[in-house]
């Protein structure tokens, strides 16, 4: 019998949920070790991932420990998707899925992350940096919009791990760009419909339910803000105060 894969994560960020949603879709047993974001760059987590970024997994079935979501997802697919529920067996489709996963981990995740950093978390507002990353979000969405024209999924006729890999960052666009949730895909109707197809699946609902529960345990609201902070202006004041307090240490 398959033993549960341990997923080490801070629940706030989008990256760990890329892995969990793939496990959920495949019905692979897993258990979550949730820890606060402030501990991501310290032991014991850095013993698993010296790069200090979440998630990392430990698979007791193979004795393998892995970090970096792209590598983790490819591993899960290779070991646990032998029936090709979220993948294909043909060389062409397999290569295309890997291509889109590579685009997600290099072109979507880091750029959306930097947009979030400069729009929300960085205590100084730097218009040129904000402009650069906001433009890049729209550019990446434009690429996906073109690829999805006349198609339900990125590769072939079925949902794959490549589609799911984009879902968690795309879902955050409103909190990254500070726009209304209903406006986050404005100008990108194919991407909007594709995203809605993914978030209407049971796996998405399970992941987001777990995320809310884990966030709640850490005193965080599901939008990532600490409890007691009700809007972005209050959050910005807190981020600035925390940055000044850290600078004084
Ligand atoms: N390329 C990494 C990115 C992982 C990542 O950045 N995770 C965030 C949480 S969602 C993190 O741990 N950030 C820590 C930091 O920024 O120091 C992956 O795909 O696994």
Short mmCIF file of C-alpha atoms and ligand atoms in Angstrom, two decimals:
data_model
loop_
_atom_site.label_atom_id
_atom_site.label_comp_id
_atom_site.label_asym_id
_atom_site.label_seq_id
_atom_site.Cartn_x
_atom_site.Cartn_y
_atom_site.Cartn_z
CA UNK A 1 0.00 0.00 0.00
CA UNK A 2 1.18 3.51 -0.84
CA UNK A 3 2.36 5.42 2.24
CA UNK A 4 1.46 9.13 2.38
CA UNK A 5 3.88 11.57 0.79
CA UNK A 6 4.87 14.29 3.23
CA UNK A 7 4.43 17.81 1.81
CA UNK A 8 6.29 20.46 3.81
CA UNK A 9 4.83 23.90 3.20
CA UNK A 10 3.86 27.36 4.35
CA UNK A 11 0.18 27.50 3.40
CA UNK A 12 0.00 31.15 2.30
CA UNK A 13 1.99 30.93 -0.93
CA UNK A 14 0.73 29.51 -4.23
CA UNK A 15 3.65 27.15 -4.92
CA UNK A 16 2.92 24.30 -2.46
CA UNK A 17 -0.65 24.04 -3.72
CA UNK A 18 0.55 23.25 -7.24
CA UNK A 19 1.90 20.00 -5.82
CA UNK A 20 -1.09 19.27 -3.60
CA UNK A 21 -3.59 19.73 -6.42
CA UNK A 22 -1.72 17.17 -8.55
CA UNK A 23 -1.71 14.69 -5.63
CA UNK A 24 -5.43 15.32 -5.09
CA UNK A 25 -6.25 14.78 -8.77
CA UNK A 26 -4.32 11.51 -8.81
CA UNK A 27 -5.70 10.31 -5.46
CA UNK A 28 -2.18 9.80 -4.10
CA UNK A 29 -2.14 9.81 -0.28
CA UNK A 30 -0.27 12.71 1.30
CA UNK A 31 0.07 14.55 4.57
CA UNK A 32 0.91 18.20 5.05
CA UNK A 33 3.50 19.60 7.43
CA UNK A 34 2.47 23.25 7.67
CA UNK A 35 4.88 25.76 9.21
CA UNK A 36 5.04 29.58 9.41
CA UNK A 37 6.61 31.50 6.52
CA UNK A 38 9.17 33.03 8.92
CA UNK A 39 10.72 29.54 9.31
CA UNK A 40 11.28 28.85 5.61
CA UNK A 41 14.93 29.90 5.69
CA UNK A 42 15.81 28.02 8.92
CA UNK A 43 16.30 24.50 10.16
CA UNK A 44 14.66 22.01 10.16
CA UNK A 45 13.22 23.00 6.75
CA UNK A 46 16.60 23.93 5.21
CA UNK A 47 17.81 20.39 5.98
CA UNK A 48 15.22 19.29 3.42
CA UNK A 49 15.62 22.25 1.05
CA UNK A 50 18.86 24.21 1.42
CA UNK A 51 17.32 26.85 -0.87
CA UNK A 52 14.74 27.66 1.83
CA UNK A 53 11.69 27.76 -0.39
CA UNK A 54 8.47 25.81 0.01
CA UNK A 55 7.38 23.18 -0.77
CA UNK A 56 9.58 20.14 -0.32
CA UNK A 57 8.36 16.56 -0.31
CA UNK A 58 9.53 13.34 1.34
CA UNK A 59 8.26 10.15 -0.25
CA UNK A 60 8.55 7.20 2.17
CA UNK A 61 7.72 4.82 -0.68
CA UNK A 62 10.95 5.57 -2.53
CA UNK A 63 13.05 7.32 0.15
CA UNK A 64 13.32 10.37 -2.15
CA UNK A 65 13.31 13.96 -0.84
CA UNK A 66 12.71 16.70 -3.43
CA UNK A 67 12.28 20.45 -3.73
CA UNK A 68 11.35 22.77 -6.63
CA UNK A 69 7.77 22.27 -7.75
CA UNK A 70 8.67 21.52 -11.37
CA UNK A 71 10.85 18.60 -10.33
CA UNK A 72 8.34 17.46 -7.72
CA UNK A 73 5.45 17.44 -10.19
CA UNK A 74 7.46 15.56 -12.81
CA UNK A 75 8.45 13.02 -10.14
CA UNK A 76 4.84 12.51 -9.00
CA UNK A 77 3.71 12.06 -12.60
CA UNK A 78 6.48 9.57 -13.37
CA UNK A 79 5.93 7.47 -10.25
CA UNK A 80 2.19 7.81 -9.60
CA UNK A 81 0.55 8.59 -12.96
CA UNK A 82 1.37 5.39 -14.77
CA UNK A 83 -2.23 5.28 -16.09
CA UNK A 84 -1.81 8.77 -17.62
CA UNK A 85 -4.68 10.47 -15.84
CA UNK A 86 -2.86 13.83 -15.92
CA UNK A 87 -0.26 13.08 -18.59
CA UNK A 88 0.27 11.42 -21.97
CA UNK A 89 2.38 8.48 -23.03
CA UNK A 90 3.35 9.86 -26.49
CA UNK A 91 6.65 11.64 -26.95
CA UNK A 92 5.09 14.72 -28.55
CA UNK A 93 2.44 15.34 -25.86
CA UNK A 94 4.86 14.47 -23.05
CA UNK A 95 7.36 17.00 -24.38
CA UNK A 96 4.69 19.69 -24.78
CA UNK A 97 3.50 19.17 -21.19
CA UNK A 98 7.10 19.57 -20.02
CA UNK A 99 7.44 22.69 -22.16
CA UNK A 100 4.42 24.34 -20.49
CA UNK A 101 5.58 23.28 -17.04
CA UNK A 102 8.97 24.87 -17.79
CA UNK A 103 7.18 28.04 -18.95
CA UNK A 104 5.16 28.09 -15.73
CA UNK A 105 8.12 27.68 -13.39
CA UNK A 106 10.35 30.14 -15.23
CA UNK A 107 7.94 32.56 -16.94
CA UNK A 108 4.83 32.71 -14.78
CA UNK A 109 5.74 31.93 -11.14
CA UNK A 110 8.81 34.16 -10.69
CA UNK A 111 7.34 37.13 -12.58
CA UNK A 112 3.98 36.97 -10.81
CA UNK A 113 5.91 36.61 -7.54
CA UNK A 114 7.98 39.72 -8.27
CA UNK A 115 4.83 41.64 -9.22
CA UNK A 116 3.37 40.68 -5.84
CA UNK A 117 6.56 41.72 -4.11
CA UNK A 118 6.73 45.17 -5.71
CA UNK A 119 2.97 45.86 -5.61
CA UNK A 120 2.28 44.66 -2.08
CA UNK A 121 5.17 43.55 0.09
CA UNK A 122 8.06 45.88 -0.72
CA UNK A 123 7.89 48.81 1.71
CA UNK A 124 9.02 51.32 -0.97
CA UNK A 125 6.78 51.85 -4.02
CA UNK A 126 9.02 51.78 -7.10
CA UNK A 127 6.94 52.69 -10.19
CA UNK A 128 9.43 51.34 -12.75
CA UNK A 129 9.62 47.94 -11.02
CA UNK A 130 5.84 47.81 -10.60
CA UNK A 131 5.36 48.68 -14.28
CA UNK A 132 7.88 46.07 -15.40
CA UNK A 133 6.26 43.16 -13.56
CA UNK A 134 2.64 44.21 -14.13
CA UNK A 135 3.39 44.37 -17.85
CA UNK A 136 4.99 40.96 -17.69
CA UNK A 137 1.86 39.45 -16.08
CA UNK A 138 -0.22 40.75 -18.99
CA UNK A 139 2.35 39.49 -21.49
CA UNK A 140 2.34 35.97 -20.00
CA UNK A 141 -1.48 35.96 -19.94
CA UNK A 142 -1.36 37.04 -23.59
CA UNK A 143 0.80 34.04 -24.48
CA UNK A 144 -1.62 31.68 -22.71
CA UNK A 145 -4.59 33.41 -24.38
CA UNK A 146 -3.13 32.67 -27.82
CA UNK A 147 -2.21 29.09 -26.99
CA UNK A 148 -5.70 28.38 -25.63
CA UNK A 149 -7.54 29.77 -28.63
CA UNK A 150 -10.09 27.13 -29.64
CA UNK A 151 -8.79 24.71 -26.99
CA UNK A 152 -9.92 23.59 -23.56
CA UNK A 153 -6.51 22.52 -22.29
CA UNK A 154 -2.89 23.38 -23.09
CA UNK A 155 -1.97 19.99 -24.54
CA UNK A 156 -4.34 17.65 -26.38
CA UNK A 157 -7.94 17.14 -25.28
CA UNK A 158 -7.35 16.38 -21.61
CA UNK A 159 -6.38 18.28 -18.50
CA UNK A 160 -2.77 17.62 -17.53
CA UNK A 161 -0.33 18.57 -14.81
CA UNK A 162 0.77 21.42 -17.10
CA UNK A 163 -2.65 23.11 -16.87
CA UNK A 164 -2.88 22.64 -13.12
CA UNK A 165 0.59 24.10 -12.58
CA UNK A 166 -0.66 27.53 -13.74
CA UNK A 167 -3.81 27.53 -11.62
CA UNK A 168 -2.55 28.68 -8.25
CA UNK A 169 -0.64 31.76 -9.42
CA UNK A 170 -3.37 32.72 -11.90
CA UNK A 171 -5.88 32.59 -9.10
CA UNK A 172 -3.86 35.22 -7.20
CA UNK A 173 -3.66 37.81 -9.97
CA UNK A 174 -6.13 40.14 -8.24
CA UNK A 175 -4.14 40.20 -5.01
CA UNK A 176 -0.89 40.63 -6.95
CA UNK A 177 -2.15 43.42 -9.24
CA UNK A 178 -4.48 44.85 -6.59
CA UNK A 179 -7.48 44.72 -8.91
CA UNK A 180 -11.06 43.49 -8.40
CA UNK A 181 -11.30 39.65 -8.44
CA UNK A 182 -13.77 39.76 -11.34
CA UNK A 183 -11.34 41.90 -13.38
CA UNK A 184 -8.27 39.72 -13.07
CA UNK A 185 -8.64 38.12 -16.51
CA UNK A 186 -10.00 41.18 -18.32
CA UNK A 187 -8.90 40.99 -21.95
CA UNK A 188 -8.07 37.27 -21.65
CA UNK A 189 -11.36 35.36 -22.09
CA UNK A 190 -9.75 32.04 -23.05
CA UNK A 191 -7.58 32.13 -19.93
CA UNK A 192 -10.59 33.04 -17.79
CA UNK A 193 -12.64 30.08 -19.05
CA UNK A 194 -9.67 27.72 -18.73
CA UNK A 195 -9.06 28.88 -15.16
CA UNK A 196 -12.75 28.49 -14.28
CA UNK A 197 -12.69 24.92 -15.62
CA UNK A 198 -9.89 24.14 -13.17
CA UNK A 199 -11.29 25.86 -10.10
CA UNK A 200 -14.66 24.16 -10.53
CA UNK A 201 -13.00 20.75 -10.02
CA UNK A 202 -13.30 18.98 -6.64
CA UNK A 203 -9.49 18.95 -6.26
CA UNK A 204 -9.39 22.77 -6.24
CA UNK A 205 -12.10 22.99 -3.60
CA UNK A 206 -10.30 20.47 -1.39
CA UNK A 207 -7.01 22.38 -1.70
CA UNK A 208 -8.54 25.76 -0.94
CA UNK A 209 -10.49 24.32 2.01
CA UNK A 210 -7.27 22.87 3.45
CA UNK A 211 -5.45 26.13 2.79
CA UNK A 212 -8.05 28.20 4.70
CA UNK A 213 -7.87 25.81 7.62
CA UNK A 214 -4.05 25.90 7.75
CA UNK A 215 -4.03 29.69 7.37
CA UNK A 216 -6.51 29.98 10.19
CA UNK A 217 -4.26 27.85 12.42
CA UNK A 218 -1.45 30.38 11.78
CA UNK A 219 -3.63 33.42 12.50
CA UNK A 220 -3.77 34.43 8.85
CA UNK A 221 -6.76 35.33 6.71
CA UNK A 222 -7.17 33.38 3.49
CA UNK A 223 -6.01 36.47 1.51
CA UNK A 224 -2.65 36.11 3.29
CA UNK A 225 -3.06 39.10 5.58
CA UNK A 226 -2.74 38.67 9.34
CA UNK A 227 -6.02 38.57 11.26
CA UNK A 228 -6.94 42.06 12.48
CA UNK A 229 -5.75 43.69 9.25
CA UNK A 230 -8.79 44.46 7.12
CA UNK A 231 -7.42 46.14 4.02
CA UNK A 232 -4.32 46.63 1.93
CA UNK A 233 -3.65 50.13 3.34
CA UNK A 234 -3.48 48.77 6.90
CA UNK A 235 -1.33 45.91 5.64
CA UNK A 236 1.08 48.31 3.95
CA UNK A 237 1.46 50.26 7.21
CA UNK A 238 2.25 46.99 9.01
CA UNK A 239 4.75 45.84 6.33
CA UNK A 240 6.56 49.19 6.57
CA UNK A 241 6.61 49.09 10.38
CA UNK A 242 7.90 45.48 10.36
CA UNK A 243 10.62 46.42 7.83
CA UNK A 244 11.70 49.38 9.99
CA UNK A 245 11.71 47.21 13.12
CA UNK A 246 13.86 44.59 11.32
CA UNK A 247 16.28 47.33 10.13
CA UNK A 248 16.73 48.48 13.75
CA UNK A 249 17.77 44.98 14.95
N1 LIG B 1 10.88 27.84 -7.73
C1 LIG B 1 10.32 27.43 -6.48
C2 LIG B 1 9.59 28.58 -5.83
C3 LIG B 1 9.11 28.23 -4.45
C4 LIG B 1 8.78 29.48 -3.65
O1 LIG B 1 9.21 30.60 -3.96
N2 LIG B 1 8.03 29.27 -2.60
C5 LIG B 1 7.69 30.38 -1.73
C6 LIG B 1 6.39 30.08 -1.00
S1 LIG B 1 5.04 30.00 -2.12
C7 LIG B 1 8.78 30.54 -0.69
O2 LIG B 1 9.14 29.59 -0.05
N3 LIG B 1 9.30 31.75 -0.52
C8 LIG B 1 10.32 31.97 0.45
C9 LIG B 1 11.07 33.24 0.23
O3 LIG B 1 10.66 34.04 -0.62
O4 LIG B 1 12.06 33.44 0.93
C10 LIG B 1 9.38 26.23 -6.69
O5 LIG B 1 8.75 26.20 -7.74
O6 LIG B 1 9.32 25.37 -5.81
#
